[in-house]
XYZ file of C-alpha atoms in Angstrom:
367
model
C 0.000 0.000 0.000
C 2.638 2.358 0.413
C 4.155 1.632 -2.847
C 1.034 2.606 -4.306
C 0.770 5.522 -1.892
C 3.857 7.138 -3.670
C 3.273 5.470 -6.863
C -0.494 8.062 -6.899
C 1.698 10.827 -5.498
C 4.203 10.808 -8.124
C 1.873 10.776 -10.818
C 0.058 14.038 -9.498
C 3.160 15.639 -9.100
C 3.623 14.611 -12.792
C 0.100 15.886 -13.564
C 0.814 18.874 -11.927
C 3.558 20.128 -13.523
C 2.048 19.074 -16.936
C -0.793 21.334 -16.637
C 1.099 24.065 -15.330
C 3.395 23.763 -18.041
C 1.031 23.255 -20.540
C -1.307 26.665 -18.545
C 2.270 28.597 -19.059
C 2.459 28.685 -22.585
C -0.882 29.248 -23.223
C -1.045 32.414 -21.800
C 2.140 32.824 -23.239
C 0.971 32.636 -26.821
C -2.017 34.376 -26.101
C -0.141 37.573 -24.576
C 1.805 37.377 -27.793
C -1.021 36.940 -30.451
C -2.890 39.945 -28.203
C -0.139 42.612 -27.956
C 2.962 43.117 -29.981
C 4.410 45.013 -27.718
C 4.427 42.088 -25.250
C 6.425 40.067 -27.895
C 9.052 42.750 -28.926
C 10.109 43.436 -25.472
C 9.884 39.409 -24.657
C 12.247 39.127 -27.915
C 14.903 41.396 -26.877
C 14.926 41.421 -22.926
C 13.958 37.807 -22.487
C 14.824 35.523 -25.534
C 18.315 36.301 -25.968
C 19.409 35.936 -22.274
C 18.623 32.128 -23.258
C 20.271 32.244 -26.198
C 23.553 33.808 -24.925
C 22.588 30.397 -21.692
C 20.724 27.940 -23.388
C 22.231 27.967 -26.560
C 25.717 28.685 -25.730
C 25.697 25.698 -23.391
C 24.461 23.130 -26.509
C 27.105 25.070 -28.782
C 29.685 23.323 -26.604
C 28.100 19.863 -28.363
C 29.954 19.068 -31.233
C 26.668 17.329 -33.224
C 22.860 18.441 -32.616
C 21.936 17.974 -29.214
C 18.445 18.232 -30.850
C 19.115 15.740 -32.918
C 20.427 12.897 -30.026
C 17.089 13.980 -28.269
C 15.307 12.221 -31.531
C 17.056 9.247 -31.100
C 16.729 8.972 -28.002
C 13.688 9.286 -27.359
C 12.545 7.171 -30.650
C 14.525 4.100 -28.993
C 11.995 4.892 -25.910
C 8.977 5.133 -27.964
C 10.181 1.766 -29.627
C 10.952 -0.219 -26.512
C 7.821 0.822 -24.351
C 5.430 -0.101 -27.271
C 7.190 -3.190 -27.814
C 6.679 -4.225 -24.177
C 3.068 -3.237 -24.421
C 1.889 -5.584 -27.131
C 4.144 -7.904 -25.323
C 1.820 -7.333 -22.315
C 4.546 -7.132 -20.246
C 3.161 -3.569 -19.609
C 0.286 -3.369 -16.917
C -2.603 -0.686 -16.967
C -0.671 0.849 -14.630
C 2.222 1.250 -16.429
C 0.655 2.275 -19.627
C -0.800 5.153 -17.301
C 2.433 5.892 -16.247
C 3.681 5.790 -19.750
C 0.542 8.174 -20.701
C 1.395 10.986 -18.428
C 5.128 10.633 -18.813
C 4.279 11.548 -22.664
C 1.452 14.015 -21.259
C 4.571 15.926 -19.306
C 7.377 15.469 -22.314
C 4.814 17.253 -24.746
C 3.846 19.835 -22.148
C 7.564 20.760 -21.909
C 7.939 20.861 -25.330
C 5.392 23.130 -25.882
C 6.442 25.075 -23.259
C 9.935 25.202 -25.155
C 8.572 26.202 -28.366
C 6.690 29.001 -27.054
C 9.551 30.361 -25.123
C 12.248 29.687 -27.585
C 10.389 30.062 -30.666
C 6.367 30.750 -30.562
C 6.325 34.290 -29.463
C 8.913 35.459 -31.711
C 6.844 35.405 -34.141
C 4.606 38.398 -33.166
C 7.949 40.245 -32.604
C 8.372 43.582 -34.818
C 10.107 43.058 -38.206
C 12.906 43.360 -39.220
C 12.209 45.529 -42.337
C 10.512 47.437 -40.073
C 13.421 47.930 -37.155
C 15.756 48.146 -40.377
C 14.193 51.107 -42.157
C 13.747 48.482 -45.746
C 9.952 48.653 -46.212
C 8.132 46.524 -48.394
C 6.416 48.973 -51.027
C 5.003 47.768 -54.130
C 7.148 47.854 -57.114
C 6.671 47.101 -60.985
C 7.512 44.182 -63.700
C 10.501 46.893 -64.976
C 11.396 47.004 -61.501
C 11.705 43.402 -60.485
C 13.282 42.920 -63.928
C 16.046 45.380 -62.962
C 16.806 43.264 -59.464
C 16.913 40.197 -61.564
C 19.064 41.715 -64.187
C 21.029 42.909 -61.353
C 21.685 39.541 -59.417
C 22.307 37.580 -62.803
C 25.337 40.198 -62.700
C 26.282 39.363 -59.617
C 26.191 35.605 -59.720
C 27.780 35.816 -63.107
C 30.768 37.744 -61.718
C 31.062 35.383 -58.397
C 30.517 32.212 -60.788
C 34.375 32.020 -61.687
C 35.658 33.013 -58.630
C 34.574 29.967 -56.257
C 35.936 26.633 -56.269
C 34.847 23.592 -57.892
C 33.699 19.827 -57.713
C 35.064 17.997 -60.540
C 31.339 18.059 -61.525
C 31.101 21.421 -61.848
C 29.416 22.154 -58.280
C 30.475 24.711 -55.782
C 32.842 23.331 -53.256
C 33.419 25.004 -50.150
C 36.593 24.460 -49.035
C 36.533 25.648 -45.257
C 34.200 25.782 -42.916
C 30.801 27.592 -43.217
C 29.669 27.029 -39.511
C 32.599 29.332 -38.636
C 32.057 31.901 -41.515
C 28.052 32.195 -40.720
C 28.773 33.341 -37.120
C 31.541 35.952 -38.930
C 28.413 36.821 -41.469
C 25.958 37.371 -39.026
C 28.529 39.267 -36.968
C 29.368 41.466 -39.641
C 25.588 42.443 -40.407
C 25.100 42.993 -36.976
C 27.555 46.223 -37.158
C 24.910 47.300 -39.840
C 21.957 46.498 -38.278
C 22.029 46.566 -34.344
C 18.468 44.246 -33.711
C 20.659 41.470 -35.093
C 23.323 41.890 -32.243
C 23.716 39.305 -29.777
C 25.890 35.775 -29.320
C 25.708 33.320 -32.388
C 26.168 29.262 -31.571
C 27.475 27.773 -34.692
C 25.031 25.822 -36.837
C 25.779 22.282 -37.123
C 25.188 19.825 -39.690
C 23.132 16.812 -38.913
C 24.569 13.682 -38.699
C 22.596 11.671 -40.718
C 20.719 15.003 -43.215
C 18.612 12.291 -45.024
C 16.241 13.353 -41.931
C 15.586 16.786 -43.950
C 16.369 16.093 -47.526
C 13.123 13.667 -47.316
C 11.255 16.547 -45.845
C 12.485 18.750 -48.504
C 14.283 21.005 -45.854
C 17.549 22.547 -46.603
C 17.724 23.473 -42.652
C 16.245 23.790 -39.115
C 15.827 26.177 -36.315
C 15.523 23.574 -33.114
C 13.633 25.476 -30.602
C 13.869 22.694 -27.980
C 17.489 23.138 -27.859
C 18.033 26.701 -29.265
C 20.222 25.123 -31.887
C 20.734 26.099 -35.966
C 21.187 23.203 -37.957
C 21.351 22.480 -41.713
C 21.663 19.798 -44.033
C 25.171 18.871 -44.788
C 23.612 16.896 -47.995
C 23.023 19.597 -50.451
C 24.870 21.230 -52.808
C 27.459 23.592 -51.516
C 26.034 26.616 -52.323
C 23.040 26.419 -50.566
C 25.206 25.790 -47.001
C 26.158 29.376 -46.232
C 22.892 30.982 -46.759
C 20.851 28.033 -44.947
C 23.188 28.243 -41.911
C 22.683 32.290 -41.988
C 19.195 31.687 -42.389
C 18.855 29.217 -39.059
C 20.772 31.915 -37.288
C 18.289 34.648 -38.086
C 16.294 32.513 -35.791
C 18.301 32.849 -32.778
C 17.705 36.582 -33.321
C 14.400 36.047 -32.627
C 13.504 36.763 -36.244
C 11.024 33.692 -37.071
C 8.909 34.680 -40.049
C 10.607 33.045 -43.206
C 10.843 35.729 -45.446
C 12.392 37.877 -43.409
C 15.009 34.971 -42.218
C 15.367 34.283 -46.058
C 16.557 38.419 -46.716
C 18.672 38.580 -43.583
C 20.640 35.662 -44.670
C 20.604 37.145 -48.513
C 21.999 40.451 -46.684
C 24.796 38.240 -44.496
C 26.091 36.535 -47.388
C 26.285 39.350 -49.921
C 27.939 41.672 -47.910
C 30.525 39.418 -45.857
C 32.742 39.566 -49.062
C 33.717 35.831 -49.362
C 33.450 34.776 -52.613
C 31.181 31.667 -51.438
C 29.273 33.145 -49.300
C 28.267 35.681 -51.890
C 27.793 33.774 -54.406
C 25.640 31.721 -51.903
C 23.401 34.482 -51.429
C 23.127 36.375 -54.631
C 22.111 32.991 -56.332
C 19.529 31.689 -53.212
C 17.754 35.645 -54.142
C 18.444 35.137 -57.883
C 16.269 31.747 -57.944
C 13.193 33.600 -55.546
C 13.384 36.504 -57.614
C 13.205 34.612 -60.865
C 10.350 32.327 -59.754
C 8.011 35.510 -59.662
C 9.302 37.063 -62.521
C 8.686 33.555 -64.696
C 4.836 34.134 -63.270
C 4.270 37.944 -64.243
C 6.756 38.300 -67.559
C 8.147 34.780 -68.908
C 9.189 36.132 -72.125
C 11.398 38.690 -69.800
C 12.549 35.588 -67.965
C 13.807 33.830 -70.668
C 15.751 36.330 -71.760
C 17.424 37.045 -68.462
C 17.930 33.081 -68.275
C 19.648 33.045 -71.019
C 22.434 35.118 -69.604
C 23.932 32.660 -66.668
C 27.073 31.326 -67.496
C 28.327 27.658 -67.865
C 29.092 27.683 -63.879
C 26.139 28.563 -62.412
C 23.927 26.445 -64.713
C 25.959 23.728 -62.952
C 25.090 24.384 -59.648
C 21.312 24.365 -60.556
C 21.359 21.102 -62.990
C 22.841 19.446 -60.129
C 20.799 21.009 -57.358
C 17.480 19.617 -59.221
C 18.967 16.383 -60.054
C 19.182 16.012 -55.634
C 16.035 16.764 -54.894
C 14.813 14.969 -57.518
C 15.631 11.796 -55.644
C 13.221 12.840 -52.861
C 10.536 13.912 -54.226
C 7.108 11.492 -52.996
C 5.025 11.183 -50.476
C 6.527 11.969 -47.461
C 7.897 15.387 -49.100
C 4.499 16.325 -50.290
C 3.101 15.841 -46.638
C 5.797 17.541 -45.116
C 5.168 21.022 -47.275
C 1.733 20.164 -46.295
C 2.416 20.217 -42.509
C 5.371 23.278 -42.656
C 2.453 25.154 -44.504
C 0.335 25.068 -41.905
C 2.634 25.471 -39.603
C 3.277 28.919 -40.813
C -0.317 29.686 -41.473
C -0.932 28.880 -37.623
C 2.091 31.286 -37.039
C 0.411 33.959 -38.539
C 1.864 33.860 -41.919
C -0.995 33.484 -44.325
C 0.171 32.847 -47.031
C 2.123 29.997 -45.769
C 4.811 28.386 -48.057
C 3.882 31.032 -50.379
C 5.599 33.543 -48.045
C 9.246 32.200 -48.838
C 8.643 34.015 -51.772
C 8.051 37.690 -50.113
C 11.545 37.510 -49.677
C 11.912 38.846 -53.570
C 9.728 42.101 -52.255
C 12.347 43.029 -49.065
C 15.211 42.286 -52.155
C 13.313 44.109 -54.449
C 13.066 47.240 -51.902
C 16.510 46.937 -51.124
C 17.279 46.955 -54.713
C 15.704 50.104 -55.279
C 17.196 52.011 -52.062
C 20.875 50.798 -51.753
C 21.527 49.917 -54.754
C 20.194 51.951 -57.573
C 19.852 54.345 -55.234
C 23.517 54.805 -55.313
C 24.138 54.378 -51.105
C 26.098 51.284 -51.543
């Protein structure tokens, strides 16, 4: 009877602390979604005291702590449902397993919130950095894309090569997207702070079926990327899962504040990273509004870079199917829920901020 006595003790303790947890971010999210003030103080008073705790301590980790986690807790999953339909598991101890999940997910969500959820209701960052998002016209976007092609044309010869043709970085970007986001930072102070390096998962087969190029782990306050890809996308993925630990969460905005990073760190990779990651957004929306325009600007990329794309299609090529097509399915919600509504679509806003930027520091003569 005692046993027992602890045994119903423990569990409301466990109960307890699940609710609360689960209570916490709640009103968490709510005090976000209600006032955006709330959020923009939480995201620079409160957020980046973690990051310069939380995530410095899992920076000392030389592989995704995040990652482990999985595992880990996938080989739990695995051995308590194999003792289950082995009925080696009572009712009791399937109620114990019940609220032992009940408290894991109420952590987690507590986590996400924290480290993640009201981020999102923060102030922007082309609003903190003076680039507004204005409407612009087809001879306008035409001009950016003209523009980039430049750019990625002049970069194109100066970065090294796979023997098929591919970019090759040849030191390391994890080291080089801290310096990036460092550099911006001198530029634009709402991006100062302290910057983990992003790691590359261990086994990246985990994204490339998801069709991710990289992830922001808000569990662990960690920026990791997918080591799988081609080279050039590294250095503007791993300064786009930085942006994160800013506390800048809506896409778009991480998209241009990588694009910014890499194009003004003046490293040939890096730059040629992020003038060709805007080129390809940019030149999606022009092929929509002006495809005879498109063409013609196509036609203008050198042997290089045409490379760099054959074989970046030919990768994700091998995982495209099912689990993909679910997976844009679920990260499109995910952002709708977020409070970007136009979900997926919103990746492409990015061309807009590039677009405006085009217009004001660059034809506008101030850089």
């Amino acid at each position: 009877m005692a046993e027992e006595g602890r045994t119903i003790k423990k569990n409301k303790i466990k109960l307890t602390i699940s609710i609360t947890l689960w209570g916490t971010a709640l009103l968490l999210s709510g005090a976000a979604r209600l006032s955006g003030s709330f959020a923009q103080w939480y995201s620079t008073h409160v957020y980046p005291l973690l990051v310069g705790s939380v995530g410095r301590l899992m920076g000392y980790f030389p592989v995704s702590v995040s990652e482990m986690l999985l595992y880990l807790f996938l080989i739990y999953m695995l051995v308590w449902f194999t003792g289950r339909i082995a009925g080696k598991i009572a009712w009791q101890g399937a109620y114990h397993g019940f609220l032992n999940l009940f408290l894991l997910a109420g952590a987690l969500c507590f986590l996400y919130v924290v480290n993640c959820g009201i981020n999102y209701h923060r102030e922007s960052f082309s609003d903190s950095s003076g680039i507004r998002i204005a409407e612009y016209s087809e001879e306008e976007l035409e001009e950016a894309c003209v523009w980039l092609t430049r750019k990625i044309s002049d970069y194109s010869s100066k970065v090294d090569r796979e023997e098929d043709g591919g970019m090759a970085l040849t030191f390391s970007a994890q080291e080089n997207a801290v310096n990036a986001m460092e550099r911006l930072a001198k530029e634009y102070p709402e991006l100062t702070g302290y910057f983990p390096k992003p790691k590359e998962l261990i086994n990246s087969c985990i994204l490339s079926v998801q069709n991710l190029t990289g992830v922001y782990s808000p569990f662990t306050i960690e920026a990791n990327y997918n080591g799988d890809v081609q080279d050039y996308v590294i250095p503007f993925t791993a300064c786009h899962e930085l942006s994160h630990l800013r506390g800048f969460m809506q896409e778009q905005e991480a998209n241009f504040i990588a694009f910014l990073a890499c194009v003004t760190y003046r490293e040939e990779a890096f730059a040629y990273s992020g003038y060709l990651s805007g080129w390809i957004q940019c030149m999606n929306v022009l092929y929509k509004t002006d495809y005879d325009t498109w063409k013609e600007v196509r036609s203008q990329l050198p042997p290089e870079v045409e490379a760099d794309l054959k074989l970046n299609r030919e990768f994700w090529a091998r995982y495209d199917g099912a689990v993909a097509e679910v997976s844009n399915k679920v990260n499109d919600t995910y952002l709708k829920v977020n409070g970007q509504k136009d979900g997926v679509k919103s990746y492409n806003r990015m061309v807009d901020l590039i677009v405006a930027y085009y217009k004001s520091e660059i034809k506008g003569g101030t850089r």
